Amino acid sequence: MEGGEEQRLIGLARKGDMHAFGRLVDAHQAAVRAFLRRLDGNAADADDFSQDAFARAWEVLDRYDGRSSLRTFICGVAFQYWRRARRAGARRQAREDAYAGLSDTETQSDPRMAQRLALRRAMEELPEDQRAALALCLGQDFTHQEAAEVLNLPLGTVKSHITRGRARLQAALGVAAEQGQ
Amino acid sequence: MTDDLHMAELLGEAPKTPDPGFRVDVLARVAARARRRAALDRAWKQIVMFTLIGVVFPIAQAFGLSWHAAQPVLLVGAVLGFASLFAALSIQGPRPLLARSRALLRAVSRARQNDHHVTIMAA
């Protein structure tokens, strides 16, 4: 979606036009959902956070000043929702229990599943900000600058998070490959 | 292959095309949140209004205003209250309030008619 068209839709949405807001949701849902799926690991929870983030974005659209892209703004809101829910703790525990149940059966039969679980475990061990930086930038959806805006961190910190986090994930994948052989 | 895209794909893929269901869910959530906010606003207004009404009398007594001396003030208050109620009904329309009262009256009269009918049949 071009910048001019997006600004026009934002203007309409601010006046209460739900159709215009629906088009903005369509334009940005892929990026926001992908970010949260990589961050959280559970597609259903991730989509839940994404929907909450879009609904909240509708409420605070007047506060959006246009200095960053709308996608960045919504991802920032989504990250706050995710962080709050994570601190509540219940989801994480449930997911870890589920992985513990899966690890004995799935890892031996499907090397791709083994890689996925190894990556997910490695992600779980990373600090929140590092994990979010990776979730934003790994799929090349966001630039480092955009990730810094989403996470409200200095650019240098984001770059260092990505370098260190990537190394941890690659190490985890190496371990998974050895287990698969 | 352990490049970034491969790792991103393993961690979670983006939906390939915009999902209309997702959009509908978002809009439903927006509407639900707006309803919840409106209900909360109404509740706060009611709490504040009834608190003020409840606080007026003790304050008046504390300042030595007796029931007899306060009668003109209360009369003016009551008139203003009725006037504002009338104004609100005129502006917003009487439908919700009156419809509820009419439905209640209809239900009561129907119940009475049924009772009367049963009594006649029994006789």
PDB file of C-alpha atoms in Angstrom:
ATOM      1  CA  MET A   1       0.000   0.000   0.000  1.00  0.00           C
ATOM      2  CA  GLU A   2       1.377   3.409  -0.974  1.00  0.00           C
ATOM      3  CA  GLY A   3       2.018   6.068   1.641  1.00  0.00           C
ATOM      4  CA  GLY A   4      -0.541   8.507   0.247  1.00  0.00           C
ATOM      5  CA  GLU A   5      -3.295   5.916   0.134  1.00  0.00           C
ATOM      6  CA  GLU A   6      -2.426   4.800   3.667  1.00  0.00           C
ATOM      7  CA  GLN A   7      -2.615   8.379   4.943  1.00  0.00           C
ATOM      8  CA  ARG A   8      -6.002   8.788   3.264  1.00  0.00           C
ATOM      9  CA  LEU A   9      -7.285   5.585   4.921  1.00  0.00           C
ATOM     10  CA  ILE A  10      -5.905   6.652   8.298  1.00  0.00           C
ATOM     11  CA  GLY A  11      -7.699   9.976   7.936  1.00  0.00           C
ATOM     12  CA  LEU A  12     -10.967   8.203   7.135  1.00  0.00           C
ATOM     13  CA  ALA A  13     -10.494   5.722  10.001  1.00  0.00           C
ATOM     14  CA  ARG A  14      -9.929   8.587  12.437  1.00  0.00           C
ATOM     15  CA  LYS A  15     -13.342   9.908  11.442  1.00  0.00           C
ATOM     16  CA  GLY A  16     -14.851   6.519  12.302  1.00  0.00           C
ATOM     17  CA  ASP A  17     -14.841   4.818   8.888  1.00  0.00           C
ATOM     18  CA  MET A  18     -14.664   1.092   9.730  1.00  0.00           C
ATOM     19  CA  HIS A  19     -14.336   0.113   6.063  1.00  0.00           C
ATOM     20  CA  ALA A  20     -11.144   2.164   5.760  1.00  0.00           C
ATOM     21  CA  PHE A  21      -9.830   0.635   8.975  1.00  0.00           C
ATOM     22  CA  GLY A  22     -10.637  -2.836   7.592  1.00  0.00           C
ATOM     23  CA  ARG A  23      -8.449  -2.102   4.593  1.00  0.00           C
ATOM     24  CA  LEU A  24      -5.611  -1.047   6.892  1.00  0.00           C
ATOM     25  CA  VAL A  25      -6.041  -4.309   8.809  1.00  0.00           C
ATOM     26  CA  ASP A  26      -5.800  -6.242   5.531  1.00  0.00           C
ATOM     27  CA  ALA A  27      -2.674  -4.342   4.527  1.00  0.00           C
ATOM     28  CA  HIS A  28      -0.759  -4.921   7.763  1.00  0.00           C
ATOM     29  CA  GLN A  29      -2.077  -8.141   9.224  1.00  0.00           C
ATOM     30  CA  ALA A  30       0.583 -10.351   7.589  1.00  0.00           C
ATOM     31  CA  ALA A  31       3.494  -8.440   9.135  1.00  0.00           C
ATOM     32  CA  VAL A  32       1.922  -8.152  12.582  1.00  0.00           C
ATOM     33  CA  ARG A  33       0.795 -11.776  12.717  1.00  0.00           C
ATOM     34  CA  ALA A  34       4.152 -13.086  11.482  1.00  0.00           C
ATOM     35  CA  PHE A  35       5.975 -11.027  14.118  1.00  0.00           C
ATOM     36  CA  LEU A  36       3.803 -12.371  16.927  1.00  0.00           C
ATOM     37  CA  ARG A  37       3.882 -15.961  15.671  1.00  0.00           C
ATOM     38  CA  ARG A  38       7.677 -15.915  15.688  1.00  0.00           C
ATOM     39  CA  LEU A  39       7.731 -14.211  19.029  1.00  0.00           C
ATOM     40  CA  ASP A  40       5.189 -16.387  20.803  1.00  0.00           C
ATOM     41  CA  GLY A  41       5.330 -19.724  18.997  1.00  0.00           C
ATOM     42  CA  ASN A  42       1.622 -20.372  19.362  1.00  0.00           C
ATOM     43  CA  ALA A  43      -0.309 -19.270  16.269  1.00  0.00           C
ATOM     44  CA  ALA A  44      -3.673 -19.008  18.042  1.00  0.00           C
ATOM     45  CA  ASP A  45      -2.301 -16.871  20.882  1.00  0.00           C
ATOM     46  CA  ALA A  46      -0.346 -14.783  18.404  1.00  0.00           C
ATOM     47  CA  ASP A  47      -3.468 -14.050  16.340  1.00  0.00           C
ATOM     48  CA  ASP A  48      -5.293 -13.179  19.544  1.00  0.00           C
ATOM     49  CA  PHE A  49      -2.645 -10.607  20.468  1.00  0.00           C
ATOM     50  CA  SER A  50      -2.672  -9.294  16.898  1.00  0.00           C
ATOM     51  CA  GLN A  51      -6.427  -8.716  17.020  1.00  0.00           C
ATOM     52  CA  ASP A  52      -6.138  -6.959  20.371  1.00  0.00           C
ATOM     53  CA  ALA A  53      -3.350  -4.811  18.972  1.00  0.00           C
ATOM     54  CA  PHE A  54      -5.409  -3.765  15.944  1.00  0.00           C
ATOM     55  CA  ALA A  55      -8.444  -3.047  18.151  1.00  0.00           C
ATOM     56  CA  ARG A  56      -6.289  -0.915  20.445  1.00  0.00           C
ATOM     57  CA  ALA A  57      -4.746   0.821  17.429  1.00  0.00           C
ATOM     58  CA  TRP A  58      -8.254   1.850  16.360  1.00  0.00           C
ATOM     59  CA  GLU A  59      -8.790   3.449  19.769  1.00  0.00           C
ATOM     60  CA  VAL A  60      -5.499   5.363  19.795  1.00  0.00           C
ATOM     61  CA  LEU A  61      -5.294   6.198  16.106  1.00  0.00           C
ATOM     62  CA  ASP A  62      -5.556   9.888  16.996  1.00  0.00           C
ATOM     63  CA  ARG A  63      -2.289   9.609  18.903  1.00  0.00           C
ATOM     64  CA  TYR A  64      -0.464   8.146  15.891  1.00  0.00           C
ATOM     65  CA  ASP A  65       1.718  11.029  14.673  1.00  0.00           C
ATOM     66  CA  GLY A  66       2.971   9.465  11.412  1.00  0.00           C
ATOM     67  CA  ARG A  67       6.659   9.685  12.343  1.00  0.00           C
ATOM     68  CA  SER A  68       6.990   5.900  12.088  1.00  0.00           C
ATOM     69  CA  SER A  69       5.028   3.633   9.743  1.00  0.00           C
ATOM     70  CA  LEU A  70       1.588   2.427  10.849  1.00  0.00           C
ATOM     71  CA  ARG A  71       2.864  -1.159  10.740  1.00  0.00           C
ATOM     72  CA  THR A  72       5.615  -0.229  13.209  1.00  0.00           C
ATOM     73  CA  PHE A  73       3.102   1.528  15.440  1.00  0.00           C
ATOM     74  CA  ILE A  74       0.764  -1.494  15.550  1.00  0.00           C
ATOM     75  CA  CYS A  75       3.650  -3.905  16.147  1.00  0.00           C
ATOM     76  CA  GLY A  76       4.713  -1.731  19.093  1.00  0.00           C
ATOM     77  CA  VAL A  77       1.219  -2.029  20.571  1.00  0.00           C
ATOM     78  CA  ALA A  78       1.200  -5.776  19.893  1.00  0.00           C
ATOM     79  CA  PHE A  79       4.546  -6.202  21.636  1.00  0.00           C
ATOM     80  CA  GLN A  80       3.190  -4.495  24.746  1.00  0.00           C
ATOM     81  CA  TYR A  81       0.197  -6.856  24.800  1.00  0.00           C
ATOM     82  CA  TRP A  82       2.416  -9.878  24.376  1.00  0.00           C
ATOM     83  CA  ARG A  83       4.805  -8.760  27.120  1.00  0.00           C
ATOM     84  CA  ARG A  84       1.953  -8.131  29.548  1.00  0.00           C
ATOM     85  CA  ALA A  85       0.429 -11.568  28.881  1.00  0.00           C
ATOM     86  CA  ARG A  86       3.800 -13.258  29.149  1.00  0.00           C
ATOM     87  CA  ARG A  87       4.364 -11.724  32.540  1.00  0.00           C
ATOM     88  CA  ALA A  88       1.059 -13.151  33.650  1.00  0.00           C
ATOM     89  CA  GLY A  89       2.914 -16.434  33.179  1.00  0.00           C
ATOM     90  CA  ALA A  90       0.145 -18.931  32.584  1.00  0.00           C
ATOM     91  CA  ARG A  91       0.526 -19.250  28.814  1.00  0.00           C
ATOM     92  CA  ARG A  92       4.239 -19.883  29.016  1.00  0.00           C
ATOM     93  CA  GLN A  93       3.843 -22.672  31.514  1.00  0.00           C
ATOM     94  CA  ALA A  94       1.176 -24.369  29.402  1.00  0.00           C
ATOM     95  CA  ARG A  95       3.363 -24.189  26.306  1.00  0.00           C
ATOM     96  CA  GLU A  96       6.407 -25.555  28.088  1.00  0.00           C
ATOM     97  CA  ASP A  97       4.332 -28.458  29.324  1.00  0.00           C
ATOM     98  CA  ALA A  98       3.165 -29.113  25.779  1.00  0.00           C
ATOM     99  CA  TYR A  99       6.740 -29.133  24.480  1.00  0.00           C
ATOM    100  CA  ALA A 100       7.814 -31.484  27.222  1.00  0.00           C
ATOM    101  CA  GLY A 101       5.105 -33.883  26.051  1.00  0.00           C
ATOM    102  CA  LEU A 102       6.085 -33.553  22.397  1.00  0.00           C
ATOM    103  CA  SER A 103       9.850 -33.834  22.757  1.00  0.00           C
ATOM    104  CA  ASP A 104      10.031 -37.619  23.110  1.00  0.00           C
ATOM    105  CA  THR A 105       7.819 -38.463  20.162  1.00  0.00           C
ATOM    106  CA  GLU A 106       8.081 -35.812  17.468  1.00  0.00           C
ATOM    107  CA  THR A 107      11.799 -35.044  17.491  1.00  0.00           C
ATOM    108  CA  GLN A 108      12.853 -38.495  16.465  1.00  0.00           C
ATOM    109  CA  SER A 109      10.432 -38.924  13.573  1.00  0.00           C
ATOM    110  CA  ASP A 110      10.579 -35.539  11.820  1.00  0.00           C
ATOM    111  CA  PRO A 111      13.867 -33.651  11.536  1.00  0.00           C
ATOM    112  CA  ARG A 112      12.028 -30.447  10.581  1.00  0.00           C
ATOM    113  CA  MET A 113       9.919 -30.693  13.725  1.00  0.00           C
ATOM    114  CA  ALA A 114      13.094 -31.266  15.726  1.00  0.00           C
ATOM    115  CA  GLN A 115      14.565 -28.077  14.268  1.00  0.00           C
ATOM    116  CA  ARG A 116      11.390 -26.175  14.984  1.00  0.00           C
ATOM    117  CA  LEU A 117      11.300 -27.305  18.605  1.00  0.00           C
ATOM    118  CA  ALA A 118      14.995 -26.618  19.084  1.00  0.00           C
ATOM    119  CA  LEU A 119      14.558 -23.112  17.680  1.00  0.00           C
ATOM    120  CA  ARG A 120      11.487 -22.517  19.815  1.00  0.00           C
ATOM    121  CA  ARG A 121      13.332 -23.638  22.947  1.00  0.00           C
ATOM    122  CA  ALA A 122      16.237 -21.380  22.075  1.00  0.00           C
ATOM    123  CA  MET A 123      13.824 -18.466  21.562  1.00  0.00           C
ATOM    124  CA  GLU A 124      12.198 -19.146  24.936  1.00  0.00           C
ATOM    125  CA  GLU A 125      15.575 -18.790  26.613  1.00  0.00           C
ATOM    126  CA  LEU A 126      16.325 -15.393  25.073  1.00  0.00           C
ATOM    127  CA  PRO A 127      15.507 -12.146  26.912  1.00  0.00           C
ATOM    128  CA  GLU A 128      12.237 -10.538  25.784  1.00  0.00           C
ATOM    129  CA  ASP A 129      13.762  -7.653  23.832  1.00  0.00           C
ATOM    130  CA  GLN A 130      16.283  -9.860  22.054  1.00  0.00           C
ATOM    131  CA  ARG A 131      13.583 -12.311  21.135  1.00  0.00           C
ATOM    132  CA  ALA A 132      11.313  -9.584  19.787  1.00  0.00           C
ATOM    133  CA  ALA A 133      14.153  -8.057  17.752  1.00  0.00           C
ATOM    134  CA  LEU A 134      14.786 -11.424  16.117  1.00  0.00           C
ATOM    135  CA  ALA A 135      11.076 -12.019  15.476  1.00  0.00           C
ATOM    136  CA  LEU A 136      10.879  -8.662  13.700  1.00  0.00           C
ATOM    137  CA  CYS A 137      14.035  -8.851  11.602  1.00  0.00           C
ATOM    138  CA  LEU A 138      14.671 -12.535  10.812  1.00  0.00           C
ATOM    139  CA  GLY A 139      12.015 -12.759   8.117  1.00  0.00           C
ATOM    140  CA  GLN A 140      13.276  -9.453   6.665  1.00  0.00           C
ATOM    141  CA  ASP A 141       9.879  -7.915   7.343  1.00  0.00           C
ATOM    142  CA  PHE A 142      11.368  -5.031   9.305  1.00  0.00           C
ATOM    143  CA  THR A 143      14.594  -3.050   9.081  1.00  0.00           C
ATOM    144  CA  HIS A 144      16.761  -2.654  12.165  1.00  0.00           C
ATOM    145  CA  GLN A 145      15.620   0.966  12.422  1.00  0.00           C
ATOM    146  CA  GLU A 146      11.949  -0.080  12.376  1.00  0.00           C
ATOM    147  CA  ALA A 147      12.625  -2.751  15.002  1.00  0.00           C
ATOM    148  CA  ALA A 148      14.266  -0.105  17.192  1.00  0.00           C
ATOM    149  CA  GLU A 149      11.108   2.030  16.871  1.00  0.00           C
ATOM    150  CA  VAL A 150       8.794  -0.888  17.664  1.00  0.00           C
ATOM    151  CA  LEU A 151      10.776  -1.922  20.735  1.00  0.00           C
ATOM    152  CA  ASN A 152      11.674   1.590  21.805  1.00  0.00           C
ATOM    153  CA  LEU A 153      15.367   0.699  21.966  1.00  0.00           C
ATOM    154  CA  PRO A 154      18.528   2.331  20.551  1.00  0.00           C
ATOM    155  CA  LEU A 155      19.516   1.084  17.091  1.00  0.00           C
ATOM    156  CA  GLY A 156      22.863  -0.252  18.325  1.00  0.00           C
ATOM    157  CA  THR A 157      21.156  -2.335  20.994  1.00  0.00           C
ATOM    158  CA  VAL A 158      18.817  -3.864  18.411  1.00  0.00           C
ATOM    159  CA  LYS A 159      21.732  -4.740  16.124  1.00  0.00           C
ATOM    160  CA  SER A 160      23.591  -6.381  18.972  1.00  0.00           C
ATOM    161  CA  HIS A 161      20.418  -8.269  20.048  1.00  0.00           C
ATOM    162  CA  ILE A 162      20.043  -9.633  16.531  1.00  0.00           C
ATOM    163  CA  THR A 163      23.665 -10.676  16.174  1.00  0.00           C
ATOM    164  CA  ARG A 164      23.719 -12.484  19.523  1.00  0.00           C
ATOM    165  CA  GLY A 165      20.267 -13.960  19.134  1.00  0.00           C
ATOM    166  CA  ARG A 166      20.973 -15.237  15.635  1.00  0.00           C
ATOM    167  CA  ALA A 167      24.107 -16.984  16.904  1.00  0.00           C
ATOM    168  CA  ARG A 168      22.070 -18.661  19.660  1.00  0.00           C
ATOM    169  CA  LEU A 169      19.444 -19.856  17.194  1.00  0.00           C
ATOM    170  CA  GLN A 170      22.036 -21.135  14.731  1.00  0.00           C
ATOM    171  CA  ALA A 171      23.709 -23.019  17.542  1.00  0.00           C
ATOM    172  CA  ALA A 172      20.349 -24.525  18.489  1.00  0.00           C
ATOM    173  CA  LEU A 173      19.765 -25.603  14.891  1.00  0.00           C
ATOM    174  CA  GLY A 174      23.204 -27.211  14.783  1.00  0.00           C
ATOM    175  CA  VAL A 175      22.343 -29.247  17.842  1.00  0.00           C
ATOM    176  CA  ALA A 176      19.025 -30.253  16.268  1.00  0.00           C
ATOM    177  CA  ALA A 177      20.757 -31.364  13.053  1.00  0.00           C
ATOM    178  CA  GLU A 178      23.128 -33.578  15.017  1.00  0.00           C
ATOM    179  CA  GLN A 179      20.217 -35.131  16.911  1.00  0.00           C
ATOM    180  CA  GLY A 180      18.364 -35.797  13.636  1.00  0.00           C
ATOM    181  CA  GLN A 181      21.267 -37.826  12.174  1.00  0.00           C
TER     182      GLN A 181
ATOM    183  CA  MET B   1      20.401 -24.278   5.384  1.00  0.00           C
ATOM    184  CA  THR B   2      20.452 -22.069   8.450  1.00  0.00           C
ATOM    185  CA  ASP B   3      19.886 -18.650   6.974  1.00  0.00           C
ATOM    186  CA  ASP B   4      17.563 -16.050   8.473  1.00  0.00           C
ATOM    187  CA  LEU B   5      14.596 -16.767   6.226  1.00  0.00           C
ATOM    188  CA  HIS B   6      14.743 -20.468   6.974  1.00  0.00           C
ATOM    189  CA  MET B   7      14.827 -19.800  10.713  1.00  0.00           C
ATOM    190  CA  ALA B   8      11.992 -17.288  10.387  1.00  0.00           C
ATOM    191  CA  GLU B   9       9.908 -19.853   8.534  1.00  0.00           C
ATOM    192  CA  LEU B  10      10.565 -22.466  11.200  1.00  0.00           C
ATOM    193  CA  LEU B  11       9.608 -20.049  13.952  1.00  0.00           C
ATOM    194  CA  GLY B  12       6.315 -19.055  12.355  1.00  0.00           C
ATOM    195  CA  GLU B  13       5.086 -18.166   8.901  1.00  0.00           C
ATOM    196  CA  ALA B  14       3.142 -15.104   7.840  1.00  0.00           C
ATOM    197  CA  PRO B  15      -0.275 -15.707   6.270  1.00  0.00           C
ATOM    198  CA  LYS B  16       0.144 -15.639   2.484  1.00  0.00           C
ATOM    199  CA  THR B  17      -2.954 -13.546   1.738  1.00  0.00           C
ATOM    200  CA  PRO B  18      -5.014 -11.178   3.906  1.00  0.00           C
ATOM    201  CA  ASP B  19      -7.529 -13.235   5.863  1.00  0.00           C
ATOM    202  CA  PRO B  20     -11.054 -11.719   5.760  1.00  0.00           C
ATOM    203  CA  GLY B  21     -11.940 -13.700   8.900  1.00  0.00           C
ATOM    204  CA  PHE B  22      -9.155 -11.977  10.782  1.00  0.00           C
ATOM    205  CA  ARG B  23     -10.475  -8.573   9.685  1.00  0.00           C
ATOM    206  CA  VAL B  24     -14.000  -9.488  10.826  1.00  0.00           C
ATOM    207  CA  ASP B  25     -12.646 -10.623  14.210  1.00  0.00           C
ATOM    208  CA  VAL B  26     -10.731  -7.365  14.620  1.00  0.00           C
ATOM    209  CA  LEU B  27     -13.812  -5.269  13.807  1.00  0.00           C
ATOM    210  CA  ALA B  28     -15.919  -7.369  16.212  1.00  0.00           C
ATOM    211  CA  ARG B  29     -13.322  -6.772  18.908  1.00  0.00           C
ATOM    212  CA  VAL B  30     -13.352  -3.034  18.177  1.00  0.00           C
ATOM    213  CA  ALA B  31     -17.147  -2.971  18.571  1.00  0.00           C
ATOM    214  CA  ALA B  32     -17.047  -5.034  21.776  1.00  0.00           C
ATOM    215  CA  ARG B  33     -14.440  -2.733  23.311  1.00  0.00           C
ATOM    216  CA  ALA B  34     -16.487   0.330  22.365  1.00  0.00           C
ATOM    217  CA  ARG B  35     -19.565  -1.192  24.021  1.00  0.00           C
ATOM    218  CA  ARG B  36     -17.580  -2.041  27.147  1.00  0.00           C
ATOM    219  CA  ARG B  37     -16.159   1.474  27.321  1.00  0.00           C
ATOM    220  CA  ALA B  38     -19.603   3.036  26.905  1.00  0.00           C
ATOM    221  CA  ALA B  39     -21.016   0.793  29.657  1.00  0.00           C
ATOM    222  CA  LEU B  40     -18.146   1.775  31.946  1.00  0.00           C
ATOM    223  CA  ASP B  41     -18.747   5.471  31.267  1.00  0.00           C
ATOM    224  CA  ARG B  42     -22.452   5.067  32.046  1.00  0.00           C
ATOM    225  CA  ALA B  43     -21.665   3.210  35.258  1.00  0.00           C
ATOM    226  CA  TRP B  44     -19.255   5.937  36.395  1.00  0.00           C
ATOM    227  CA  LYS B  45     -21.778   8.670  35.654  1.00  0.00           C
ATOM    228  CA  GLN B  46     -24.428   6.841  37.686  1.00  0.00           C
ATOM    229  CA  ILE B  47     -22.053   6.293  40.585  1.00  0.00           C
ATOM    230  CA  VAL B  48     -21.039   9.951  40.622  1.00  0.00           C
ATOM    231  CA  MET B  49     -24.647  11.159  40.324  1.00  0.00           C
ATOM    232  CA  PHE B  50     -26.001   8.973  43.131  1.00  0.00           C
ATOM    233  CA  THR B  51     -23.012   9.749  45.334  1.00  0.00           C
ATOM    234  CA  LEU B  52     -23.616  13.468  44.890  1.00  0.00           C
ATOM    235  CA  ILE B  53     -27.304  13.058  45.686  1.00  0.00           C
ATOM    236  CA  GLY B  54     -26.418  11.039  48.775  1.00  0.00           C
ATOM    237  CA  VAL B  55     -23.796  13.512  49.932  1.00  0.00           C
ATOM    238  CA  VAL B  56     -25.957  16.641  49.576  1.00  0.00           C
ATOM    239  CA  PHE B  57     -28.157  15.907  52.611  1.00  0.00           C
ATOM    240  CA  PRO B  58     -25.436  15.187  55.202  1.00  0.00           C
ATOM    241  CA  ILE B  59     -23.531  18.252  54.030  1.00  0.00           C
ATOM    242  CA  ALA B  60     -26.632  20.407  54.314  1.00  0.00           C
ATOM    243  CA  GLN B  61     -27.229  19.122  57.856  1.00  0.00           C
ATOM    244  CA  ALA B  62     -23.625  19.673  58.774  1.00  0.00           C
ATOM    245  CA  PHE B  63     -24.012  23.323  57.816  1.00  0.00           C
ATOM    246  CA  GLY B  64     -27.077  23.575  60.074  1.00  0.00           C
ATOM    247  CA  LEU B  65     -29.662  23.578  57.320  1.00  0.00           C
ATOM    248  CA  SER B  66     -32.838  22.101  58.801  1.00  0.00           C
ATOM    249  CA  TRP B  67     -35.441  20.203  56.804  1.00  0.00           C
ATOM    250  CA  HIS B  68     -37.879  23.089  57.128  1.00  0.00           C
ATOM    251  CA  ALA B  69     -35.344  25.706  55.982  1.00  0.00           C
ATOM    252  CA  ALA B  70     -34.192  23.512  53.099  1.00  0.00           C
ATOM    253  CA  GLN B  71     -37.666  22.997  51.669  1.00  0.00           C
ATOM    254  CA  PRO B  72     -37.483  25.835  49.087  1.00  0.00           C
ATOM    255  CA  VAL B  73     -34.065  24.617  47.934  1.00  0.00           C
ATOM    256  CA  LEU B  74     -35.333  21.043  47.639  1.00  0.00           C
ATOM    257  CA  LEU B  75     -38.374  22.252  45.728  1.00  0.00           C
ATOM    258  CA  VAL B  76     -36.172  24.080  43.246  1.00  0.00           C
ATOM    259  CA  GLY B  77     -33.935  21.007  43.024  1.00  0.00           C
ATOM    260  CA  ALA B  78     -36.885  18.745  42.313  1.00  0.00           C
ATOM    261  CA  VAL B  79     -38.226  21.107  39.648  1.00  0.00           C
ATOM    262  CA  LEU B  80     -34.794  21.309  38.017  1.00  0.00           C
ATOM    263  CA  GLY B  81     -34.467  17.523  38.192  1.00  0.00           C
ATOM    264  CA  PHE B  82     -37.808  16.983  36.494  1.00  0.00           C
ATOM    265  CA  ALA B  83     -36.989  19.650  33.914  1.00  0.00           C
ATOM    266  CA  SER B  84     -33.664  17.998  33.055  1.00  0.00           C
ATOM    267  CA  LEU B  85     -35.356  14.586  32.863  1.00  0.00           C
ATOM    268  CA  PHE B  86     -37.967  16.037  30.537  1.00  0.00           C
ATOM    269  CA  ALA B  87     -35.228  17.685  28.452  1.00  0.00           C
ATOM    270  CA  ALA B  88     -33.275  14.440  28.222  1.00  0.00           C
ATOM    271  CA  LEU B  89     -36.372  12.562  27.125  1.00  0.00           C
ATOM    272  CA  SER B  90     -37.144  15.243  24.538  1.00  0.00           C
ATOM    273  CA  ILE B  91     -33.620  15.219  23.126  1.00  0.00           C
ATOM    274  CA  GLN B  92     -32.763  11.519  23.245  1.00  0.00           C
ATOM    275  CA  GLY B  93     -36.272  10.226  22.603  1.00  0.00           C
ATOM    276  CA  PRO B  94     -38.503   8.433  25.046  1.00  0.00           C
ATOM    277  CA  ARG B  95     -38.343   5.090  23.287  1.00  0.00           C
ATOM    278  CA  PRO B  96     -36.005   3.042  25.509  1.00  0.00           C
ATOM    279  CA  LEU B  97     -37.436   4.277  28.799  1.00  0.00           C
ATOM    280  CA  LEU B  98     -41.110   4.308  27.811  1.00  0.00           C
ATOM    281  CA  ALA B  99     -40.890   1.086  25.815  1.00  0.00           C
ATOM    282  CA  ARG B 100     -39.586  -0.713  28.883  1.00  0.00           C
ATOM    283  CA  SER B 101     -42.371   0.718  31.058  1.00  0.00           C
ATOM    284  CA  ARG B 102     -45.039  -0.094  28.454  1.00  0.00           C
ATOM    285  CA  ALA B 103     -43.750  -3.655  28.102  1.00  0.00           C
ATOM    286  CA  LEU B 104     -43.866  -4.062  31.878  1.00  0.00           C
ATOM    287  CA  LEU B 105     -47.418  -2.679  32.078  1.00  0.00           C
ATOM    288  CA  ARG B 106     -48.539  -4.911  29.195  1.00  0.00           C
ATOM    289  CA  ALA B 107     -47.068  -7.974  30.907  1.00  0.00           C
ATOM    290  CA  VAL B 108     -48.794  -7.095  34.185  1.00  0.00           C
ATOM    291  CA  SER B 109     -52.190  -6.461  32.536  1.00  0.00           C
ATOM    292  CA  ARG B 110     -51.894  -9.693  30.522  1.00  0.00           C
ATOM    293  CA  ALA B 111     -51.137 -11.639  33.698  1.00  0.00           C
ATOM    294  CA  ARG B 112     -54.165 -10.064  35.392  1.00  0.00           C
ATOM    295  CA  GLN B 113     -56.412 -10.894  32.429  1.00  0.00           C
ATOM    296  CA  ASN B 114     -55.224 -14.490  32.496  1.00  0.00           C
ATOM    297  CA  ASP B 115     -55.939 -14.720  36.230  1.00  0.00           C
ATOM    298  CA  HIS B 116     -59.415 -13.246  35.672  1.00  0.00           C
ATOM    299  CA  HIS B 117     -60.061 -15.697  32.817  1.00  0.00           C
ATOM    300  CA  VAL B 118     -58.995 -18.664  34.963  1.00  0.00           C
ATOM    301  CA  THR B 119     -61.275 -17.479  37.800  1.00  0.00           C
ATOM    302  CA  ILE B 120     -64.291 -17.206  35.448  1.00  0.00           C
ATOM    303  CA  MET B 121     -63.592 -20.658  33.957  1.00  0.00           C
ATOM    304  CA  ALA B 122     -63.281 -22.154  37.435  1.00  0.00           C
ATOM    305  CA  ALA B 123     -66.585 -20.575  38.471  1.00  0.00           C
TER     306      ALA B 123
END
